[in-house]
Amino acid sequence: MTHFAAVVLFAFFASIVFGITQRETPRRMIRYGIYCFVLFVASAIVLSWVMFLIAR
Amino acid sequence: MRYSQKCMATEENKNAAPGSDAQPGPKSASQPASQQGFVYLPLIVGWLVPGGGHFLLRKWGRGALLGGSILAMFALGIAMQGKLYAGAHDILDVLGLAGDLGNGLLYIVSRLAGWGADQVMVTTADYGTRFIVVAGLLNVIAAVDAHNLRTGRKS
């Protein structure tokens, strides 16, 4: 399993739990879950590039 | 002398609609079966069995999604040869053990079955260790959510 695949799986399952537990209506749960998923994956990509550039 | 709460400024009277003649008192008769009994039961069941607290409150969909997600994260962690913390030798081990214990029965069964690695030998095992710890922490969040549903803090 690649690091990116692990990040996507982690973000997927954690976002489901965050969505259900942090919001009250199903519509808001879905929206918050998608929001968390995008933030997880996007922040992982950005931080990866930052670390790559620092390490050069 | 007997005092009536009917005209007193209790929380129930303040929340009652003006002019309503609702009698304050025990609500157990009007509460559904899922709202009766020990108030911490969904919290404890939710901790022991992922999603169990929501099942107890008849929130089938939420319980299935929470239980499935936590179980999948834990299973992926074990499949990646993640480490199950058994003792607390330093502060990081204490934190890892606390996270692992959040998995409830999953952690106990895995320890008894000898699943998980004792040492992190490969890169994926490091990911797996984090998956197991985070699954435990998410399970605690789910159990607290079940408790909030039970107490009415969340609908």
Coordinates of N, CA, C and O in Angstrom, one line a residue, chain A residues 20-39:
Chain A
I20 N -20.8 12.3 11.0 CA -21.9 11.8 11.8 C -21.9 12.4 13.2 O -23.0 12.7 13.7
T21 N -20.7 12.5 13.8 CA -20.7 12.9 15.2 C -20.7 14.4 15.4 O -21.2 14.9 16.4
Q22 N -20.3 15.2 14.4 CA -20.2 16.6 14.6 C -21.4 17.4 14.0 O -21.4 18.6 14.2
R23 N -22.3 16.8 13.3 CA -23.4 17.5 12.8 C -24.7 16.8 13.1 O -24.6 15.6 13.4
E24 N -25.8 17.4 13.0 CA -27.1 16.8 13.4 C -28.0 16.3 12.3 O -28.6 15.3 12.5
T25 N -28.1 17.0 11.2 CA -29.0 16.6 10.1 C -28.2 15.8 9.1 O -27.0 16.1 8.9
P26 N -28.8 14.8 8.4 CA -28.1 14.0 7.4 C -27.4 14.8 6.3 O -26.3 14.6 5.9
R27 N -28.1 15.9 5.9 CA -27.6 16.7 4.8 C -26.3 17.4 5.3 O -25.3 17.4 4.5
R28 N -26.3 17.9 6.5 CA -25.1 18.6 7.0 C -24.0 17.6 7.3 O -22.8 18.0 7.2
M29 N -24.4 16.4 7.7 CA -23.4 15.4 8.0 C -22.6 15.1 6.7 O -21.4 15.0 6.7
I30 N -23.3 14.9 5.6 CA -22.7 14.6 4.3 C -21.8 15.7 3.9 O -20.6 15.5 3.5
R31 N -22.3 16.9 4.0 CA -21.5 18.1 3.6 C -20.2 18.2 4.4 O -19.1 18.5 3.9
Y32 N -20.4 18.0 5.7 CA -19.2 18.2 6.6 C -18.2 17.0 6.4 O -17.0 17.2 6.5
G33 N -18.8 15.8 6.1 CA -17.9 14.7 5.8 C -17.0 14.9 4.6 O -15.8 14.7 4.6
I34 N -17.7 15.4 3.5 CA -17.0 15.8 2.3 C -15.9 16.9 2.5 O -14.8 16.8 2.1
Y35 N -16.3 17.9 3.3 CA -15.4 19.0 3.7 C -14.2 18.4 4.4 O -13.0 18.8 4.1
C36 N -14.4 17.5 5.4 CA -13.3 17.0 6.1 C -12.4 16.1 5.2 O -11.1 16.2 5.3
F37 N -13.0 15.3 4.3 CA -12.2 14.5 3.4 C -11.3 15.3 2.5 O -10.1 15.0 2.4
V38 N -11.9 16.4 1.9 CA -11.1 17.3 1.1 C -10.0 17.9 1.8 O -8.8 18.0 1.4
L39 N -10.3 18.4 3.0 CA -9.2 19.0 3.9 C -8.1 18.1 4.2 O -6.9 18.4 4.2

